[in-house]
Amino acid sequence: MSVSNQRCAGIDVSKGTLDIAISNIASQFTVPNGTDGFTQVLRELKRNETRLILMEATGGLESGVACYLQSEGFDVVVINPARLEILPVQWAIWRRLIV
């Protein structure tokens, strides 16, 4: 599968929750930011054949879920929020999700 056709997910990370949106499907959900939530995220990402995960750096709050998903074989991109303007136009939907 080429990168341009790859199903992606955006994760908005906060201290208590993870808000997830998966591209190409109307799937948005919220889970706790912790081990139980990571397991739920993993199950949904695998079920929807998602490979690329994008999230905003949030002072380390993203580290747990980012490392967990990387260890499970996902491509994870953590974006510095000060650099969001460099994203290509086709990524505009993700910018709206994570800003």
XYZ file of C-alpha atoms in Angstrom:
99
model
C 0.000 0.000 0.000
C 1.486 3.367 -0.929
C 1.824 6.081 1.679
C -0.730 8.275 -0.112
C -3.363 5.526 0.184
C -2.449 4.508 3.690
C -5.153 4.774 6.334
C -4.007 7.257 8.986
C -5.097 8.244 12.468
C -4.745 11.482 14.378
C -4.487 11.377 18.155
C -5.153 14.427 20.312
C -3.321 13.735 23.571
C -4.256 15.209 26.933
C -3.364 14.220 30.477
C -6.468 12.104 31.000
C -7.658 11.103 27.530
C -6.724 10.287 23.955
C -9.105 11.499 21.224
C -8.644 9.447 18.065
C -9.892 10.025 14.512
C -9.228 7.554 11.692
C -9.103 8.729 8.066
C -11.504 7.509 5.373
C -14.062 6.306 7.908
C -16.375 8.072 10.287
C -14.573 6.733 13.335
C -13.814 9.027 16.236
C -13.505 7.837 19.805
C -12.000 8.739 23.178
C -10.097 6.452 25.536
C -8.185 6.954 28.796
C -4.535 7.991 28.438
C -3.080 4.870 30.036
C -2.468 1.167 29.500
C -6.158 0.268 29.190
C -6.688 3.053 26.657
C -3.602 2.041 24.665
C -5.030 -1.474 24.308
C -8.342 -0.078 23.034
C -6.522 2.164 20.539
C -4.434 -0.766 19.299
C -7.520 -2.918 18.753
C -9.311 -0.194 16.740
C -6.252 0.708 14.659
C -5.680 -2.931 13.726
C -9.375 -3.495 13.010
C -9.360 -0.516 10.622
C -5.995 -1.447 9.025
C -4.419 1.839 10.101
C -0.633 2.110 9.731
C 0.337 5.771 10.180
C -0.359 7.674 13.399
C 0.044 11.440 13.789
C -0.014 13.269 17.111
C 1.035 16.613 18.513
C 3.878 16.821 21.032
C 2.327 17.696 24.389
C 5.239 18.026 26.786
C 5.740 14.290 27.171
C 2.093 13.278 27.615
C 2.253 11.647 24.182
C 5.280 9.475 25.015
C 3.395 6.500 26.445
C 1.004 5.998 23.547
C 3.653 6.872 20.926
C 6.133 4.306 22.281
C 3.419 1.682 22.719
C 2.186 2.041 19.138
C 5.750 2.044 17.765
C 6.487 -1.163 19.683
C 3.410 -2.692 18.008
C 4.792 -1.869 14.543
C 2.940 1.348 13.694
C 4.569 4.339 12.028
C 4.178 7.163 14.554
C 4.846 10.833 13.813
C 4.969 13.298 16.702
C 4.654 16.871 15.422
C 5.986 19.955 17.178
C 2.906 22.237 17.357
C 5.057 25.242 16.480
C 5.851 23.554 13.138
C 2.322 22.633 12.015
C 2.387 25.230 9.252
C 4.881 23.068 7.321
C 2.367 20.248 6.782
C 1.202 19.753 3.193
C -2.258 21.026 2.284
C -3.621 17.460 2.009
C -2.872 17.053 5.727
C -5.163 19.969 6.595
C -7.762 17.650 8.115
C -5.183 16.402 10.632
C -4.178 19.932 11.471
C -7.810 20.692 12.379
C -7.940 17.547 14.508
C -4.796 18.224 16.519
C -4.829 22.009 16.902
